[in-house]
Amino acid sequence: MATAAARSLPRARKRANAAGNGDANRRAAIVRAAARLFRERGFDGTTVRDIAAAVGMRSGSPFYHFANKEEILFAVMEEGLRQGLARSEAALAQGGDARARFFALVRAHFGILLEDGSDFIPVMLYEWRRLPPAYRRKLIAVKDRYDALWQGVIAELAASGQMRGDPKLARLLILGAVNFAATWFKRDGGLSIDALARASAEFFLAPRRAPGTR
Amino acid sequence: MATAAARSLPRARKRANAAGNGDANRRAAIVRAAARLFRERGFDGTTVRDIAAAVGMRSGSPFYHFANKEEILFAVMEEGLRQGLARSEAALAQGGDARARFFALVRAHFGILLEDGSDFIPVMLYEWRRLPPAYRRKLIAVKDRYDALWQGVIAELAASGQMRGDPKLARLLILGAVNFAATWFKRDGGLSIDALARASAEFFLAPRRAPGTR
DNA sequence: CCTACCGATCGGTAGG
DNA sequence: CCTACCGATCGGTAGG
């Protein structure tokens, strides 16, 4: 998790971390504040001074924790993928048939996008181009694992006639539809995240045959 | 179309336009170049110098045509909506049943997002937050007209059992899925825009009953 | 539309 | 992690 960051940090920082003091908490606070600001104002629209002020530091101090601004962006996205994978795997671990697991995955992903403090994945979706290619490569492997979770469930649904079309296209369309909710969903709009997830999942699935019909 | 810009432009510019010379061409060239750059690098990642250089001007010259950088962004989005509305209305004007018009609308929108030189609407989708609120208000009315075109066709499909779920949610999910293709679709990927549009529209529609079954 | 320029801001650093 | 600072860049302008 800290592999990429560790390579370019000052020696003093590495010592502090090894000593097990509270340094990691400050780093996590920076990442959290940066995620919120990057989501609200974009990467280029957020200054390192903004991030520092949000955690009560002076303007130069974030560079004690990160070699440069891009590394903060990388840390935000890495944290998003970590949380997203953990949450999605937990959803799938509850078991049930393909339909139930699909519901759980849709609900988990809406949560990652729309719940309070869930700024990490939206930043990854909307600021991806700002991340230098060298950093991108490190995240793509993790993104692929995330996509594979979806692909597995969708392929299962397709095989049993519960979802139409090519499974890969289905995955891209479904994830696109869900991801775009980050731009239009308002929590005070009367629709809960649970209800949104349920209705969306139903929309994507082929209608279930009522028992006793054929 | 030029209403918003005209208010804040230098007097010399207004005179030139009224005289009917080629000034408008230079302005259009700036908007086109800005659209491409904003899409590639984002609004904050693009400098006015970049835009000027792309059309063979010196760094200060775009300000002869636009009062400030935000006004260039506004012009890009305004042009995108103008083109998008014209193209969508043309698609609908071809007539046919609701299913055929839905296909035409999906195809038109994919074109607006994915064809060469179609940078205007992607900029609107991905740089919307960068546009100052006063400018946003002017565009929302046009955006609403665009949404209404989709809502009409989708409501018709829903009423005839060819689309499931709440029509408004269906519109948001479908447009989200289509819009997100701007981030993943590669023209050299072997899938044509036509084929993508056909397969996607089929995915969203409830299965058509085969003739002779019930 | 160009020349020449300015004030402000920003990412980043040295040294403690 | 702070103080004090720098070099570069950027949006924008005056005057022609």
Coordinates of C-alpha atoms (C1' of nucleotides) in Angstrom, one line a residue:
Chain A
M1 CA 0.0 0.0 0.0
A2 CA 2.8 2.4 0.9
T3 CA 5.2 0.8 -1.6
A4 CA 5.0 3.5 -4.2
A5 CA 5.2 6.4 -1.8
A6 CA 8.1 4.9 0.3
R7 CA 10.5 5.0 -2.6
S8 CA 10.5 8.8 -2.9
L9 CA 10.1 10.0 0.6
P10 CA 12.7 11.6 2.8
R11 CA 14.7 9.3 5.0
A12 CA 13.4 11.1 8.2
R13 CA 9.9 10.0 7.2
K14 CA 10.8 6.4 6.7
R15 CA 12.4 6.3 10.1
A16 CA 9.4 7.8 11.7
N17 CA 7.1 5.3 10.1
A18 CA 9.3 2.4 11.2
A19 CA 9.3 3.7 14.7
G20 CA 5.5 3.3 14.6
N21 CA 4.5 6.8 15.7
G22 CA 1.5 8.7 14.5
D23 CA 3.0 9.9 11.2
A24 CA 0.7 7.6 9.2
N25 CA -2.3 9.3 10.7
R26 CA -1.2 12.7 9.4
R27 CA -0.6 11.1 6.0
A28 CA -4.1 9.6 6.0
A29 CA -5.6 12.9 7.0
I30 CA -3.9 14.6 4.0
V31 CA -5.2 11.9 1.7
R32 CA -8.8 12.2 3.0
A33 CA -8.8 16.0 2.7
A34 CA -7.2 15.9 -0.7
A35 CA -9.9 13.4 -1.9
R36 CA -12.7 15.8 -0.9
L37 CA -11.0 18.8 -2.4
F38 CA -10.0 17.0 -5.6
R39 CA -13.6 15.9 -6.0
E40 CA -15.0 19.3 -5.4
R41 CA -12.6 21.4 -7.4
G42 CA -10.6 19.0 -9.5
F43 CA -6.9 18.2 -9.2
D44 CA -5.7 21.4 -11.0
G45 CA -8.2 23.5 -9.2
T46 CA -6.9 22.4 -5.8
T47 CA -3.6 23.8 -4.5
V48 CA -1.3 22.1 -2.1
R49 CA -1.9 25.1 0.2
D50 CA -5.7 24.2 0.2
I51 CA -4.9 20.7 1.3
A52 CA -2.4 21.8 3.9
A53 CA -4.9 24.3 5.3
A54 CA -7.6 21.6 5.5
V55 CA -5.5 19.5 7.9
G56 CA -4.1 22.5 9.8
M57 CA -0.6 22.5 8.2
R58 CA 1.5 25.2 6.6
S59 CA 1.8 25.3 2.9
G60 CA 5.1 23.4 2.5
S61 CA 4.4 20.7 5.0
P62 CA 2.5 18.2 2.8
F63 CA 5.8 17.7 1.0
Y64 CA 7.2 16.1 4.2
H65 CA 4.7 13.3 3.5
F66 CA 4.6 13.3 -0.3
A67 CA 7.3 13.9 -2.8
N68 CA 5.0 16.0 -5.0
K69 CA 1.4 16.8 -5.7
E70 CA 0.8 13.9 -8.2
E71 CA 1.8 11.5 -5.4
I72 CA -1.1 12.8 -3.3
L73 CA -3.4 12.1 -6.2
F74 CA -2.0 8.6 -6.6
A75 CA -2.6 8.0 -2.9
V76 CA -6.2 9.1 -3.1
M77 CA -6.9 6.7 -6.0
E78 CA -5.0 3.8 -4.4
E79 CA -7.0 4.2 -1.3
G80 CA -10.2 4.3 -3.3
L81 CA -9.4 1.0 -5.1
R82 CA -8.4 -0.5 -1.8
Q83 CA -11.7 0.4 -0.2
G84 CA -13.7 -0.5 -3.3
L85 CA -12.2 -3.9 -3.7
A86 CA -12.6 -4.7 0.0
R87 CA -16.2 -3.7 0.0
S88 CA -17.1 -5.5 -3.3
E89 CA -15.4 -8.7 -2.1
A90 CA -17.3 -8.5 1.1
A91 CA -20.6 -8.1 -0.9
L92 CA -19.8 -11.1 -3.0
A93 CA -18.8 -13.1 0.0
Q94 CA -22.4 -13.0 1.3
G95 CA -23.2 -15.5 -1.4
G96 CA -26.6 -16.2 -2.9
D97 CA -27.4 -16.8 -6.6
A98 CA -26.0 -14.7 -9.4
R99 CA -28.9 -12.3 -9.2
A100 CA -28.4 -11.7 -5.5
R101 CA -24.7 -11.2 -5.9
F102 CA -25.3 -8.7 -8.8
F103 CA -27.6 -6.7 -6.5
A104 CA -25.0 -6.7 -3.8
L105 CA -22.3 -5.5 -6.2
V106 CA -24.5 -2.7 -7.6
R107 CA -25.3 -1.6 -4.1
A108 CA -21.7 -1.7 -3.0
H109 CA -20.6 0.4 -5.9
F110 CA -23.3 3.0 -5.5
G111 CA -22.1 3.3 -1.9
I112 CA -18.6 3.8 -2.9
L113 CA -19.7 6.6 -5.1
L114 CA -22.4 8.3 -3.2
E115 CA -22.1 7.8 0.6
D116 CA -20.5 10.4 2.9
G117 CA -16.8 10.6 2.6
S118 CA -16.7 8.4 -0.5
D119 CA -14.6 10.8 -2.6
F120 CA -11.8 8.4 -3.5
I121 CA -13.3 6.5 -6.5
P122 CA -15.0 9.6 -8.0
V123 CA -11.6 11.3 -8.0
M124 CA -10.2 8.3 -9.8
L125 CA -13.0 8.3 -12.4
Y126 CA -12.9 12.0 -13.0
E127 CA -9.2 12.9 -12.6
W128 CA -7.6 9.8 -14.2
R129 CA -6.0 11.8 -17.0
R130 CA -4.2 14.0 -14.4
L131 CA -2.3 11.0 -13.1
P132 CA 1.1 10.6 -14.7
P133 CA 1.4 7.4 -16.8
A134 CA 4.0 5.9 -14.4
Y135 CA 1.5 6.0 -11.6
R136 CA -1.4 4.9 -13.8
R137 CA 0.4 1.6 -14.6
K138 CA 0.5 0.7 -10.9
L139 CA -3.2 1.1 -10.5
I140 CA -4.4 -0.6 -13.7
A141 CA -3.7 -4.1 -12.3
V142 CA -5.9 -3.3 -9.3
K143 CA -8.6 -1.8 -11.6
D144 CA -8.5 -5.0 -13.6
R145 CA -9.2 -7.1 -10.5
Y146 CA -12.2 -4.9 -9.8
D147 CA -13.6 -5.3 -13.3
A148 CA -13.1 -9.0 -13.1
L149 CA -15.4 -9.2 -10.1
W150 CA -18.2 -7.7 -12.2
Q151 CA -17.3 -9.7 -15.3
G152 CA -17.7 -12.9 -13.4
V153 CA -21.2 -12.2 -12.1
I154 CA -22.3 -10.7 -15.4
A155 CA -21.1 -13.7 -17.4
E156 CA -23.0 -16.0 -15.0
L157 CA -26.2 -14.0 -15.5
A158 CA -25.7 -14.0 -19.3
A159 CA -25.1 -17.8 -19.3
S160 CA -28.4 -18.3 -17.5
G161 CA -30.4 -16.0 -19.7
Q162 CA -30.8 -13.3 -17.1
M163 CA -28.9 -10.7 -19.0
R164 CA -28.8 -9.9 -22.7
G165 CA -26.0 -9.0 -25.1
D166 CA -22.3 -9.4 -25.0
P167 CA -21.2 -9.6 -21.3
K168 CA -18.2 -7.3 -21.8
L169 CA -20.3 -4.6 -23.3
A170 CA -22.9 -5.2 -20.6
R171 CA -20.2 -4.6 -18.0
L172 CA -19.0 -1.4 -19.6
L173 CA -22.6 0.0 -20.0
I174 CA -23.6 -1.0 -16.5
L175 CA -20.5 0.4 -14.8
G176 CA -20.8 3.6 -16.9
A177 CA -24.5 4.1 -15.9
V178 CA -23.7 3.5 -12.2
N179 CA -20.5 5.7 -12.3
F180 CA -22.4 8.6 -13.9
A181 CA -24.7 8.7 -11.0
A182 CA -21.9 10.5 -9.2
T183 CA -22.7 13.5 -11.3
W184 CA -26.5 13.6 -10.8
F185 CA -27.5 11.8 -7.6
K186 CA -28.5 14.1 -4.8
R187 CA -28.9 12.6 -1.3
D188 CA -31.8 14.9 -0.5
G189 CA -33.7 13.9 -3.6
G190 CA -36.1 11.5 -1.8
L191 CA -34.5 8.5 -3.4
S192 CA -32.3 6.4 -1.0
I193 CA -29.1 4.8 -2.2
D194 CA -30.7 1.4 -1.4
A195 CA -33.7 2.2 -3.6
L196 CA -31.6 3.5 -6.3
A197 CA -29.5 0.4 -6.3
R198 CA -32.5 -1.9 -6.3
A199 CA -34.2 -0.1 -9.2
S200 CA -31.0 0.2 -11.2
A201 CA -30.1 -3.5 -10.9
E202 CA -33.7 -4.4 -12.0
F203 CA -33.3 -2.2 -15.0
F204 CA -30.2 -4.0 -16.2
L205 CA -31.5 -7.5 -15.6
A206 CA -33.7 -9.4 -18.0
P207 CA -37.1 -9.7 -16.5
R208 CA -37.4 -12.7 -14.2
R209 CA -40.1 -15.2 -15.3
A210 CA -42.8 -15.3 -12.7
P211 CA -43.1 -18.8 -11.0
G212 CA -45.5 -21.0 -12.9
T213 CA -45.1 -19.3 -16.3
R214 CA -42.8 -20.3 -19.0
Chain B
M1 CA -25.5 32.2 -30.0
A2 CA -23.2 35.1 -29.6
T3 CA -25.5 36.8 -27.1
A4 CA -23.5 36.0 -24.0
A5 CA -20.2 36.8 -25.5
A6 CA -21.3 40.1 -27.1
R7 CA -22.0 41.7 -23.8
S8 CA -18.5 41.6 -22.5
L9 CA -16.4 42.1 -25.7
P10 CA -14.4 45.2 -26.6
R11 CA -16.2 47.7 -28.8
A12 CA -13.8 47.2 -31.6
R13 CA -14.9 43.6 -31.8
K14 CA -18.5 44.4 -32.1
R15 CA -17.9 46.9 -34.9
A16 CA -15.8 44.3 -36.7
N17 CA -18.6 41.7 -36.4
A18 CA -21.3 44.1 -37.5
A19 CA -19.1 44.9 -40.6
G20 CA -19.4 41.2 -41.5
N21 CA -15.8 40.4 -41.9
G22 CA -13.9 37.1 -41.1
D23 CA -13.7 37.8 -37.4
A24 CA -16.2 35.1 -36.6
N25 CA -14.0 32.5 -38.3
R26 CA -11.1 33.2 -36.0
R27 CA -13.4 33.0 -33.0
A28 CA -14.8 29.7 -34.2
A29 CA -11.2 28.4 -34.7
I30 CA -10.4 29.3 -31.1
V31 CA -13.5 27.5 -29.9
R32 CA -12.6 24.4 -31.9
A33 CA -9.0 24.3 -30.7
A34 CA -10.0 25.0 -27.1
A35 CA -12.5 22.1 -27.2
R36 CA -9.8 19.7 -28.3
L37 CA -7.3 20.9 -25.7
F38 CA -9.9 21.1 -22.9
R39 CA -10.9 17.5 -23.7
E40 CA -7.3 16.3 -23.7
R41 CA -5.8 18.2 -20.8
G42 CA -8.8 19.6 -18.9
F43 CA -9.8 23.2 -18.4
D44 CA -7.2 24.0 -15.8
G45 CA -4.6 22.0 -17.5
T46 CA -4.9 24.1 -20.7
T47 CA -3.4 27.6 -20.8
V48 CA -4.7 30.4 -22.9
R49 CA -1.2 30.3 -24.5
D50 CA -1.8 26.7 -25.6
I51 CA -5.1 27.7 -27.3
A52 CA -3.5 30.8 -28.9
A53 CA -0.6 28.7 -30.2
A54 CA -3.0 26.1 -31.6
V55 CA -4.5 28.7 -33.9
G56 CA -1.3 30.6 -34.7
M57 CA -1.9 33.6 -32.4
R58 CA 0.3 35.2 -29.7
S59 CA -0.5 34.7 -26.1
G60 CA -2.7 37.7 -25.4
S61 CA -4.7 37.6 -28.6
P62 CA -7.5 35.3 -27.6
F63 CA -8.6 38.1 -25.3
Y64 CA -9.5 40.1 -28.3
H65 CA -12.2 37.6 -28.9
F66 CA -13.1 36.5 -25.4
A67 CA -13.3 38.6 -22.2
N68 CA -11.7 35.8 -20.1
K69 CA -10.8 32.1 -20.1
E70 CA -14.2 31.0 -18.7
E71 CA -15.9 32.6 -21.6
I72 CA -14.0 30.3 -24.0
L73 CA -15.2 27.3 -21.9
F74 CA -18.8 28.6 -22.1
A75 CA -18.5 29.0 -25.9
V76 CA -17.3 25.4 -26.2
M77 CA -20.2 24.0 -24.3
E78 CA -22.7 26.2 -26.0
E79 CA -21.5 25.0 -29.4
G80 CA -21.7 21.4 -28.2
L81 CA -25.3 21.8 -27.1
R82 CA -26.1 23.5 -30.4
Q83 CA -24.7 20.7 -32.5
G84 CA -26.1 18.0 -30.2
L85 CA -29.6 19.4 -30.3
A86 CA -29.5 19.9 -34.1
R87 CA -28.3 16.4 -34.6
S88 CA -30.7 14.7 -32.2
E89 CA -33.7 16.6 -33.6
A90 CA -32.6 15.5 -37.1
A91 CA -32.4 11.9 -35.9
L92 CA -35.9 12.1 -34.5
A93 CA -37.3 13.8 -37.6
Q94 CA -36.6 10.7 -39.6
G95 CA -39.7 9.2 -37.9
G96 CA -40.5 5.6 -37.4
D97 CA -41.8 3.9 -34.3
A98 CA -40.5 4.6 -30.8
R99 CA -38.0 1.8 -31.1
A100 CA -36.6 3.2 -34.3
R101 CA -36.4 6.7 -32.9
F102 CA -34.7 5.4 -29.8
F103 CA -32.0 3.7 -31.9
A104 CA -31.5 6.9 -33.9
L105 CA -31.1 8.9 -30.7
V106 CA -28.6 6.5 -29.2
R107 CA -26.6 6.5 -32.5
A108 CA -26.7 10.3 -32.7
H109 CA -25.4 10.7 -29.1
F110 CA -22.6 8.2 -29.6
G111 CA -21.6 10.2 -32.6
I112 CA -21.6 13.4 -30.7
L113 CA -19.2 11.8 -28.1
L114 CA -17.0 9.6 -30.2
E115 CA -16.6 10.8 -33.8
D116 CA -13.6 12.9 -34.9
G117 CA -13.8 16.5 -33.8
S118 CA -16.6 15.8 -31.3
D119 CA -15.0 17.3 -28.3
F120 CA -17.6 19.8 -27.3
I121 CA -20.1 17.6 -25.4
P122 CA -17.3 15.6 -23.7
V123 CA -15.9 18.9 -22.4
M124 CA -19.4 19.9 -21.1
L125 CA -19.7 16.5 -19.4
Y126 CA -16.3 16.5 -17.8
E127 CA -15.6 20.2 -17.1
W128 CA -19.0 21.3 -16.0
R129 CA -17.9 22.2 -12.5
R130 CA -15.3 24.5 -13.9
L131 CA -17.9 26.7 -15.5
P132 CA -18.9 29.6 -13.2
P133 CA -22.6 29.4 -12.0
A134 CA -23.7 32.5 -14.0
Y135 CA -22.7 30.7 -17.2
R136 CA -24.2 27.4 -16.1
R137 CA -27.6 28.9 -15.7
K138 CA -27.6 29.9 -19.4
L139 CA -26.9 26.4 -20.5
I140 CA -29.2 24.5 -18.2
A141 CA -32.3 25.5 -20.2
V142 CA -30.8 24.0 -23.4
K143 CA -29.7 20.9 -21.5
D144 CA -33.2 20.5 -20.4
R145 CA -34.5 20.5 -24.0
Y146 CA -31.9 17.8 -24.8
D147 CA -33.1 15.7 -21.9
A148 CA -36.7 16.2 -22.9
L149 CA -36.1 14.7 -26.3
W150 CA -34.8 11.5 -24.6
Q151 CA -37.6 11.5 -22.0
G152 CA -40.2 11.6 -24.7
V153 CA -39.0 8.6 -26.5
I154 CA -38.3 6.6 -23.3
A155 CA -41.7 7.4 -21.9
E156 CA -43.3 6.1 -25.1
L157 CA -41.2 2.9 -24.9
A158 CA -42.2 2.4 -21.3
A159 CA -45.9 3.0 -22.0
S160 CA -45.8 0.2 -24.6
G161 CA -43.9 -2.2 -22.4
Q162 CA -40.7 -2.0 -24.4
M163 CA -38.7 -0.5 -21.5
R164 CA -38.8 -1.4 -17.8
G165 CA -38.7 0.7 -14.7
D166 CA -39.3 4.4 -14.0
P167 CA -38.7 6.4 -17.2
K168 CA -36.8 9.1 -15.5
L169 CA -34.4 6.7 -13.9
A170 CA -34.1 4.9 -17.2
R171 CA -33.1 8.1 -18.9
L172 CA -30.4 8.9 -16.3
L173 CA -29.0 5.3 -16.5
I174 CA -29.0 5.2 -20.3
L175 CA -27.5 8.6 -20.8
G176 CA -24.9 7.8 -18.1
A177 CA -24.0 4.5 -19.8
V178 CA -23.7 6.2 -23.2
N179 CA -21.8 9.2 -21.9
F180 CA -19.3 7.1 -20.0
A181 CA -18.3 5.5 -23.3
A182 CA -16.3 8.7 -23.9
T183 CA -13.8 7.4 -21.4
W184 CA -13.4 3.8 -22.7
F185 CA -14.3 3.6 -26.4
K186 CA -11.3 3.3 -28.7
R187 CA -12.0 3.8 -32.4
D188 CA -9.4 1.2 -33.3
G189 CA -10.9 -1.4 -31.1
G190 CA -12.7 -3.3 -33.9
L191 CA -16.1 -2.1 -32.8
S192 CA -17.7 0.6 -35.0
I193 CA -19.8 3.4 -33.6
D194 CA -22.7 2.0 -35.5
A195 CA -22.3 -1.5 -34.0
L196 CA -21.8 0.0 -30.6
A197 CA -25.0 2.0 -30.9
R198 CA -27.0 -1.0 -32.1
A199 CA -25.8 -3.3 -29.4
S200 CA -26.2 -0.7 -26.6
A201 CA -29.7 0.2 -27.7
E202 CA -30.7 -3.5 -27.7
F203 CA -29.2 -3.9 -24.3
F204 CA -31.4 -1.2 -22.8
L205 CA -34.7 -2.3 -24.5
A206 CA -36.9 -5.0 -23.2
P207 CA -36.7 -8.0 -25.5
R208 CA -39.0 -7.7 -28.5
R209 CA -41.5 -10.6 -28.6
A210 CA -40.8 -12.7 -31.7
P211 CA -43.7 -12.6 -34.2
G212 CA -46.1 -15.4 -33.5
T213 CA -45.3 -15.9 -29.8
R214 CA -47.1 -14.2 -26.9
Chain C
dC1 C1' -4.1 41.1 -33.5
dC2 C1' 1.0 42.0 -31.7
dT3 C1' 4.4 43.8 -28.2
dA4 C1' 5.7 44.1 -23.8
dC5 C1' 4.6 43.6 -19.5
dC6 C1' 2.6 43.0 -14.6
dG7 C1' 0.7 41.1 -10.4
dA8 C1' -0.6 37.0 -8.4
dT9 C1' -0.3 32.4 -7.5
dC10 C1' 1.7 28.0 -7.3
dG11 C1' 4.7 23.8 -6.7
dG12 C1' 8.5 23.0 -4.5
dT13 C1' 12.9 23.5 -1.4
dA14 C1' 16.7 24.7 2.1
dG15 C1' 17.6 24.8 6.6
dG16 C1' 16.3 24.3 11.0
Chain D
dC1 C1' 6.5 20.1 10.6
dC2 C1' 7.5 25.5 10.3
dT3 C1' 9.8 29.7 8.3
dA4 C1' 11.1 32.0 4.5
dC5 C1' 11.7 31.9 0.1
dC6 C1' 12.4 31.2 -5.2
dG7 C1' 11.7 30.4 -10.1
dA8 C1' 8.2 29.6 -13.2
dT9 C1' 3.9 30.1 -15.0
dC10 C1' -0.4 32.1 -15.8
dG11 C1' -4.5 35.1 -16.8
dG12 C1' -5.0 39.3 -18.2
dT13 C1' -4.0 44.4 -19.8
dA14 C1' -2.2 48.9 -22.0
dG15 C1' -1.1 50.9 -26.0
dG16 C1' -0.4 50.7 -30.5

